[in-house]
Coordinates of C-alpha atoms in Angstrom, one line a residue:
M1 CA -3.1 -37.8 1.5
D2 CA 0.4 -37.8 2.9
T3 CA 1.6 -35.1 5.2
I4 CA 4.7 -33.5 3.8
F5 CA 7.6 -31.4 5.2
A6 CA 10.6 -29.6 3.9
L7 CA 13.0 -26.8 4.7
A8 CA 11.4 -23.6 3.3
T9 CA 14.4 -21.4 3.5
A10 CA 17.8 -21.7 1.7
H11 CA 20.2 -24.5 2.7
G12 CA 23.2 -23.5 4.8
K13 CA 24.0 -21.5 7.9
A14 CA 21.5 -18.6 8.5
G15 CA 20.0 -16.6 11.3
V16 CA 16.6 -18.4 11.0
A17 CA 15.6 -21.5 9.1
V18 CA 11.9 -22.3 8.5
V19 CA 10.6 -25.8 8.2
R20 CA 7.1 -26.2 6.8
I21 CA 4.7 -29.1 7.6
S22 CA 1.5 -29.5 5.5
G23 CA -1.2 -32.2 5.5
P24 CA -3.7 -34.0 7.8
Q25 CA -1.1 -34.9 10.4
A26 CA 0.7 -31.6 10.5
F27 CA -0.7 -30.6 14.0
A28 CA -0.1 -34.0 15.4
A29 CA 3.5 -33.9 14.2
G30 CA 4.0 -30.5 15.6
E31 CA 2.6 -31.6 18.9
R32 CA 5.0 -34.5 19.0
L33 CA 8.0 -32.2 18.7
A34 CA 6.7 -29.3 20.8
G35 CA 4.2 -30.8 23.3
S36 CA 1.6 -28.2 22.5
L37 CA 0.9 -25.7 19.7
P38 CA -0.2 -22.1 19.7
G39 CA -3.6 -21.1 18.3
P40 CA -4.1 -20.6 14.6
R41 CA -2.3 -17.7 13.2
R42 CA -0.6 -17.0 16.5
A43 CA 3.1 -17.4 17.3
G44 CA 4.4 -19.4 20.2
L45 CA 7.9 -20.2 21.6
R46 CA 8.4 -23.9 22.2
L47 CA 11.1 -26.4 23.1
L48 CA 11.4 -29.1 20.4
R49 CA 12.4 -32.6 21.5
D50 CA 12.9 -35.9 19.8
C51 CA 11.0 -39.1 20.6
D52 CA 13.5 -39.8 23.5
G53 CA 13.0 -36.4 25.0
T54 CA 16.3 -35.0 23.9
R55 CA 16.2 -31.3 23.2
L56 CA 16.5 -30.3 19.6
D57 CA 16.0 -26.5 19.5
E58 CA 13.9 -23.7 20.9
A59 CA 11.6 -22.5 18.0
L60 CA 8.9 -20.1 17.2
I61 CA 5.9 -22.0 15.9
L62 CA 3.0 -20.8 13.7
T63 CA -0.1 -22.8 12.8
F64 CA -2.7 -22.4 10.1
E65 CA -5.9 -24.3 10.0
D66 CA -7.3 -26.4 7.1
R67 CA -8.6 -24.0 4.3
A68 CA -6.9 -21.0 5.9
S69 CA -3.3 -21.7 4.8
F70 CA -1.1 -21.3 1.7
T71 CA -1.7 -24.9 0.7
G72 CA -5.3 -25.1 1.9
E73 CA -4.4 -27.8 4.4
S74 CA -3.4 -27.8 8.1
V75 CA 0.1 -26.2 8.2
V76 CA 2.7 -25.9 10.9
E77 CA 5.8 -23.7 10.5
L78 CA 8.8 -24.1 12.7
Q79 CA 11.2 -21.1 12.8
L80 CA 14.4 -22.7 14.0
H81 CA 17.9 -21.4 14.7
G82 CA 19.6 -21.5 11.3
S83 CA 22.2 -24.1 12.1
V84 CA 22.8 -26.9 9.6
A85 CA 22.9 -29.4 12.4
V86 CA 19.7 -28.2 14.0
V87 CA 17.8 -28.3 10.7
A88 CA 19.1 -31.7 10.0
A89 CA 18.1 -33.0 13.3
V90 CA 14.5 -31.6 13.1
L91 CA 14.0 -33.0 9.5
R92 CA 15.4 -36.4 10.6
E93 CA 12.9 -36.4 13.5
L94 CA 10.0 -35.5 11.2
G95 CA 11.1 -38.2 8.8
S96 CA 10.8 -40.8 11.5
I97 CA 7.1 -40.0 12.1
S98 CA 4.8 -42.5 10.3
G99 CA 2.7 -40.8 7.6
L100 CA 5.1 -38.0 7.1
R101 CA 7.5 -37.7 4.1
Q102 CA 9.9 -35.2 2.5
A103 CA 8.1 -32.9 0.1
D104 CA 8.8 -33.0 -3.7
P105 CA 10.0 -29.9 -5.5
G106 CA 7.0 -27.5 -5.7
E107 CA 4.7 -29.8 -3.9
F108 CA 3.4 -27.2 -1.3
T109 CA 2.4 -24.9 -4.3
R110 CA 0.9 -27.8 -6.2
R111 CA -1.3 -28.6 -3.3
A112 CA -2.3 -24.9 -3.2
L113 CA -3.4 -25.2 -6.8
E114 CA -5.2 -28.5 -6.3
N115 CA -7.1 -27.1 -3.3
G116 CA -8.1 -23.9 -5.1
R117 CA -5.9 -21.5 -3.2
L118 CA -4.1 -20.5 -6.4
D119 CA -5.0 -20.8 -10.1
L120 CA -2.4 -22.0 -12.7
A121 CA -1.5 -18.4 -13.7
Q122 CA -0.8 -17.5 -10.1
V123 CA 1.5 -20.5 -9.7
E124 CA 3.4 -19.3 -12.8
G125 CA 3.6 -15.8 -11.2
L126 CA 5.0 -17.3 -8.1
A127 CA 7.6 -19.1 -10.0
D128 CA 8.5 -16.0 -11.8
L129 CA 8.7 -14.0 -8.5
I130 CA 11.1 -16.6 -7.1
E131 CA 13.3 -16.2 -10.2
A132 CA 13.0 -12.4 -10.4
E133 CA 16.3 -10.5 -10.7
T134 CA 15.1 -7.0 -11.6
E135 CA 12.5 -4.6 -10.4
A136 CA 10.5 -4.9 -13.7
Q137 CA 10.4 -8.7 -13.2
R138 CA 9.4 -8.4 -9.6
R139 CA 6.5 -6.0 -10.4
Q140 CA 5.3 -8.2 -13.3
A141 CA 5.4 -11.4 -11.3
L142 CA 3.5 -9.8 -8.4
R143 CA 0.7 -8.7 -10.8
V144 CA 0.3 -12.2 -12.0
L145 CA 0.6 -13.7 -8.5
S146 CA -2.0 -11.3 -7.1
G147 CA -4.6 -13.0 -9.5
D148 CA -5.0 -10.1 -12.0
L149 CA -4.9 -12.4 -15.0
G150 CA -7.3 -14.9 -13.3
S151 CA -9.7 -12.0 -12.5
K152 CA -9.6 -10.8 -16.1
A153 CA -10.1 -14.3 -17.4
E154 CA -13.0 -14.7 -15.1
G155 CA -14.6 -11.6 -16.5
W156 CA -14.2 -12.8 -20.1
R157 CA -15.7 -16.2 -19.1
R158 CA -18.7 -14.6 -17.3
D159 CA -19.5 -12.5 -20.5
L160 CA -19.2 -15.5 -22.7
I161 CA -21.4 -17.6 -20.5
R162 CA -24.0 -14.9 -20.6
A163 CA -23.8 -14.7 -24.4
A164 CA -24.0 -18.5 -24.8
A165 CA -27.0 -18.6 -22.5
L166 CA -28.8 -16.0 -24.6
I167 CA -28.1 -17.9 -27.7
E168 CA -29.1 -21.3 -26.3
A169 CA -32.3 -19.8 -25.0
T170 CA -33.3 -19.1 -28.6
I171 CA -32.5 -22.7 -29.4
D172 CA -34.5 -24.1 -26.5
F173 CA -37.5 -21.9 -27.5
A174 CA -37.1 -22.3 -31.2
D175 CA -40.8 -23.3 -31.7
E176 CA -42.0 -20.4 -29.6
D177 CA -41.9 -16.6 -29.9
V178 CA -38.8 -15.3 -28.0
P179 CA -39.9 -11.9 -26.7
V180 CA -36.6 -10.2 -27.1
D181 CA -34.1 -10.2 -30.0
V182 CA -30.9 -11.3 -28.2
S183 CA -28.6 -10.8 -31.1
P184 CA -27.5 -7.2 -30.3
E185 CA -26.5 -8.1 -26.7
V186 CA -24.7 -11.2 -27.9
T187 CA -22.8 -9.3 -30.5
Q188 CA -21.8 -6.7 -28.0
L189 CA -20.6 -9.2 -25.5
L190 CA -18.6 -11.1 -28.0
T191 CA -17.0 -7.9 -29.5
R192 CA -16.1 -6.7 -26.0
V193 CA -14.4 -9.9 -25.0
M194 CA -12.6 -10.2 -28.3
S195 CA -11.3 -6.6 -28.0
S196 CA -10.0 -7.2 -24.5
L197 CA -8.3 -10.5 -25.5
N198 CA -6.6 -8.9 -28.5
E199 CA -5.2 -6.1 -26.3
E200 CA -3.8 -8.7 -23.9
I201 CA -2.4 -10.8 -26.8
A202 CA -0.6 -7.8 -28.1
G203 CA 1.2 -7.3 -24.8
V204 CA 2.4 -10.9 -24.3
S205 CA 5.6 -10.5 -26.3
A206 CA 6.9 -7.5 -24.2
A207 CA 5.8 -9.2 -21.0
E208 CA 7.6 -12.4 -21.9
R209 CA 10.7 -10.5 -22.7
V210 CA 10.6 -8.8 -19.3
R211 CA 10.3 -12.4 -17.8
T212 CA 13.1 -14.0 -19.8
G213 CA 15.2 -10.9 -20.5
F214 CA 16.1 -8.7 -23.5
E215 CA 19.2 -9.4 -25.7
V216 CA 21.4 -6.5 -26.9
A217 CA 24.2 -7.4 -29.3
I218 CA 27.3 -5.3 -29.8
V219 CA 28.3 -5.6 -33.5
G220 CA 31.2 -4.3 -35.5
A221 CA 34.4 -5.1 -37.3
P222 CA 37.4 -6.7 -35.5
N223 CA 39.4 -4.5 -33.1
V224 CA 36.7 -1.9 -33.1
G225 CA 36.4 -2.1 -29.3
K226 CA 33.4 -4.3 -28.8
S227 CA 34.9 -6.5 -26.0
T228 CA 36.3 -3.5 -24.3
L229 CA 33.0 -1.8 -24.3
L230 CA 31.3 -5.0 -23.0
N231 CA 33.7 -5.1 -20.1
A232 CA 33.1 -1.4 -19.4
L233 CA 29.3 -2.0 -19.3
A234 CA 29.7 -5.1 -17.2
G235 CA 32.2 -3.5 -14.8
R236 CA 34.5 -6.5 -15.0
D237 CA 36.7 -8.3 -17.5
A238 CA 34.0 -10.6 -19.0
A239 CA 35.7 -10.7 -22.5
I240 CA 39.3 -11.1 -23.5
T241 CA 40.7 -8.1 -25.3
S242 CA 43.8 -7.7 -27.3
E243 CA 45.3 -5.8 -30.2
F244 CA 45.0 -8.9 -32.5
A245 CA 42.0 -9.2 -34.8
G246 CA 39.7 -12.2 -34.3
T247 CA 40.3 -12.6 -30.5
T248 CA 36.6 -13.1 -29.9
R249 CA 35.6 -16.4 -31.5
D250 CA 32.3 -17.1 -29.7
V251 CA 29.4 -15.0 -28.4
I252 CA 30.1 -13.9 -24.9
E253 CA 27.1 -13.1 -22.7
V254 CA 26.8 -10.8 -19.7
R255 CA 23.6 -10.4 -17.7
M256 CA 22.8 -7.0 -16.5
D257 CA 20.0 -4.9 -14.9
I258 CA 19.3 -1.8 -17.0
A259 CA 16.7 0.6 -15.6
G260 CA 15.0 -2.4 -13.8
L261 CA 14.9 -4.5 -17.1
P262 CA 16.8 -7.7 -17.4
V263 CA 19.3 -7.4 -20.2
T264 CA 21.8 -9.8 -21.7
L265 CA 24.7 -8.1 -23.5
L266 CA 26.3 -10.1 -26.3
D267 CA 29.8 -9.5 -27.4
T268 CA 30.1 -10.9 -30.9
A269 CA 33.0 -11.8 -33.2
G270 CA 34.3 -9.1 -35.4
L271 CA 32.5 -9.2 -38.8
R272 CA 35.0 -9.7 -41.7
E273 CA 36.0 -12.0 -44.4
T274 CA 38.4 -14.7 -43.1
Q275 CA 40.1 -17.9 -44.1
D276 CA 40.3 -19.2 -40.5
K277 CA 37.7 -21.8 -40.3
I278 CA 37.2 -21.4 -36.4
E279 CA 36.8 -17.6 -36.7
E280 CA 34.5 -18.2 -39.6
I281 CA 32.1 -20.2 -37.4
G282 CA 32.3 -17.5 -34.8
I283 CA 31.4 -14.8 -37.3
Q284 CA 28.5 -16.9 -38.5
R285 CA 27.2 -17.3 -34.9
A286 CA 27.7 -13.5 -34.4
R287 CA 25.4 -12.8 -37.4
E288 CA 22.8 -15.2 -36.2
R289 CA 22.7 -14.0 -32.6
A290 CA 22.8 -10.3 -33.7
A291 CA 19.9 -11.0 -36.1
L292 CA 17.8 -12.5 -33.3
A293 CA 18.7 -9.9 -30.6
D294 CA 16.1 -7.3 -29.5
L295 CA 18.5 -4.5 -30.1
R296 CA 21.8 -4.1 -31.7
V297 CA 24.7 -1.5 -30.9
F298 CA 26.8 -1.0 -34.0
L299 CA 30.4 0.2 -33.5
V300 CA 31.9 1.8 -36.6
E301 CA 35.4 3.3 -37.1
G302 CA 36.4 5.9 -39.7
D303 CA 34.6 5.4 -42.9
Q304 CA 33.3 1.9 -42.1
H305 CA 29.7 1.0 -42.5
P306 CA 27.9 -1.8 -40.6
D307 CA 28.2 -5.1 -42.3
F308 CA 24.5 -5.4 -42.4
T309 CA 21.7 -2.8 -42.3
P310 CA 20.7 -1.6 -38.8
E311 CA 17.0 -1.8 -38.1
M312 CA 15.0 1.3 -37.1
D313 CA 15.7 1.1 -33.3
D314 CA 19.3 0.0 -33.5
I315 CA 22.0 2.2 -32.2
V316 CA 25.0 3.2 -34.4
L317 CA 28.0 4.8 -32.6
K318 CA 31.5 5.8 -33.6
A319 CA 34.1 3.6 -31.9
K320 CA 37.1 4.5 -29.8
A321 CA 35.9 7.9 -28.7
D322 CA 39.1 8.3 -26.6
L323 CA 41.0 8.8 -29.8
L324 CA 38.6 11.3 -31.4
D325 CA 38.5 15.1 -31.1
D326 CA 34.8 15.1 -31.8
K327 CA 33.2 12.7 -29.2
S328 CA 29.6 13.4 -30.2
G329 CA 27.9 10.1 -31.2
A330 CA 30.9 8.2 -30.1
V331 CA 31.7 5.7 -27.3
S332 CA 34.8 4.2 -25.7
G333 CA 35.2 1.4 -23.2
I334 CA 38.7 2.6 -22.3
S335 CA 37.9 6.2 -21.3
G336 CA 34.2 5.7 -20.5
D337 CA 33.2 8.4 -23.0
G338 CA 29.6 7.9 -24.2
V339 CA 29.0 4.8 -22.0
V340 CA 26.4 6.5 -19.7
G341 CA 24.6 7.8 -22.9
L342 CA 24.6 4.4 -24.4
I343 CA 23.1 2.9 -21.3
D344 CA 20.5 5.6 -21.3
A345 CA 19.7 5.0 -25.0
V346 CA 19.3 1.2 -24.5
S347 CA 17.1 1.8 -21.5
E348 CA 14.8 4.2 -23.4
K349 CA 14.5 1.9 -26.4
L350 CA 13.7 -1.2 -24.3
S351 CA 11.3 0.7 -22.0
Q352 CA 9.3 1.9 -25.0
R353 CA 8.8 -1.8 -26.0
T354 CA 7.3 -2.5 -22.5
A355 CA 4.9 0.5 -22.7
N356 CA 1.9 -1.6 -23.7
I357 CA 2.8 -4.6 -21.5
G358 CA 0.0 -7.1 -20.6
I359 CA -0.7 -9.2 -17.7
A360 CA -0.3 -12.4 -19.6
T361 CA 3.4 -13.3 -19.6
R362 CA 3.9 -16.7 -21.3
E363 CA 3.5 -18.3 -24.7
R364 CA 0.9 -20.7 -23.1
H365 CA -1.2 -17.7 -22.2
R366 CA -1.0 -16.3 -25.8
I367 CA -1.9 -19.6 -27.4
A368 CA -5.0 -20.0 -25.1
M369 CA -6.2 -16.5 -25.7
E370 CA -5.7 -16.8 -29.5
R371 CA -7.8 -20.1 -29.5
A372 CA -10.5 -18.1 -27.7
V373 CA -10.4 -15.3 -30.2
E374 CA -10.5 -17.7 -33.1
A375 CA -13.6 -19.5 -31.7
L376 CA -15.3 -16.2 -31.0
T377 CA -14.6 -15.0 -34.6
S378 CA -16.5 -18.1 -35.7
A379 CA -19.2 -17.6 -33.2
K380 CA -19.9 -14.0 -34.4
M381 CA -19.9 -15.2 -38.0
F382 CA -22.4 -18.0 -37.2
A383 CA -24.6 -15.8 -35.0
A384 CA -24.9 -13.2 -37.9
M385 CA -26.1 -15.9 -40.3
G386 CA -29.4 -16.3 -38.5
E387 CA -31.3 -18.9 -36.5
D388 CA -30.2 -21.9 -38.5
M389 CA -26.6 -21.3 -37.3
T390 CA -27.2 -20.5 -33.6
E391 CA -26.2 -24.0 -32.4
L392 CA -22.9 -23.7 -34.1
A393 CA -22.4 -20.2 -32.6
A394 CA -23.2 -21.6 -29.2
E395 CA -20.7 -24.4 -29.6
E396 CA -17.9 -22.0 -30.7
M397 CA -18.6 -19.9 -27.5
R398 CA -18.2 -23.0 -25.4
T399 CA -14.9 -23.7 -27.2
A400 CA -13.8 -20.2 -26.2
I401 CA -14.8 -20.7 -22.6
R402 CA -12.8 -23.9 -22.5
A403 CA -9.7 -22.1 -23.9
L404 CA -10.1 -19.6 -21.0
D405 CA -10.5 -22.4 -18.5
A406 CA -7.2 -23.8 -19.7
L407 CA -5.6 -20.4 -19.3
V408 CA -6.2 -20.4 -15.5
G409 CA -5.7 -24.2 -15.1
R410 CA -9.3 -25.5 -14.8
I411 CA -8.8 -28.0 -17.6
D412 CA -6.3 -29.6 -19.9
V413 CA -3.2 -28.7 -18.0
E414 CA -2.0 -32.0 -16.4
N415 CA 0.8 -32.3 -19.0
L416 CA 2.2 -28.8 -17.9
L417 CA 2.2 -29.3 -14.1
D418 CA 5.4 -31.4 -13.9
E419 CA 7.4 -29.0 -16.0
I420 CA 6.1 -26.0 -14.1
F421 CA 6.7 -27.4 -10.6
S422 CA 10.2 -28.8 -11.5
S423 CA 11.4 -25.2 -11.3
F424 CA 10.4 -24.9 -7.6
C425 CA 12.6 -25.6 -4.7
L426 CA 11.7 -28.3 -2.2
G427 CA 10.2 -25.9 0.4
K428 CA 7.9 -24.2 -2.1

């Protein structure tokens, strides 16, 4: 296997830059640059030199032995001064060593997966942690990265292996008297696993929204103050505002952190009848995006009513509170009246949706668990039909076990790996 290397910190000038080397020649490569290496998991200050003896940098070096590193291979980490020129010189020197090559995106993590240091769910958790922008995303990614989903899947798998073993024992000894009726324990095990799986499946939708972000659409008639409100919430002029109706023609998106949750605010075109073809397209897009949003904020003025019926959790507010004597239930992006209350209301409604959040965070997880539940439903049905159906029950249990193996990456995931690792940077 090749020994790989890459800059593990961000490109550009910095206080410290970390170069990671992993593979069978990692220690030899480190010794070529530094002369000697510190003991495993100990830091040592060394002068780095090129093949001609020219000084490259003075670096802090860490070493990790095979099977005791992030990748599961021998690893050397060089903590360099964060100069672009220093990093380039060290990478150039490493590239000149036979048997070493620049790592592909995500290759360090991929080796951790292949060497059993991480399961696939943990790899996805690491990808989510790297991309995390809010506190809720950070917490959720850490739960997955810590192996909580893998541990839960292992518990389900253990119960199913026990149930399958009991069923198969009745098959193996079909011509003999089995001393104990195994059906009550088998039923109990299957029921317990199915209940836990269904709980986890129910929480996937909320967990996925935390990972990808919620959408909140601001909806209303033209000139009702939608763009002004968006700008007030964003704290900048994200949308063009004017006194002319139909200024907003397309959906404008602003990413925000609301109470630790990732939220994309959508400023939509004013809803009205129009002969302007371009505006008509914008209004159609507004309707479509508003319908798909997780939450809608309707702004109404005077005796207006929303152009389509709000759903139960949607927020309906009077517009232009700065022009009203009674500001209750009203909001204004100009004066700021009601803005804090609106943010609190959005936060409360979205937080309620994450109350039953699960550990599983992706559509792939949901599909694998649903396949397991489907197989276990059949297994229970066959088991209840008596001895003639025990072989079918056992096969359905094995199908459920394979679905859980796919969940953590033991089988049937090769087609997913390239897509997953393409999101990683070179040094990860």
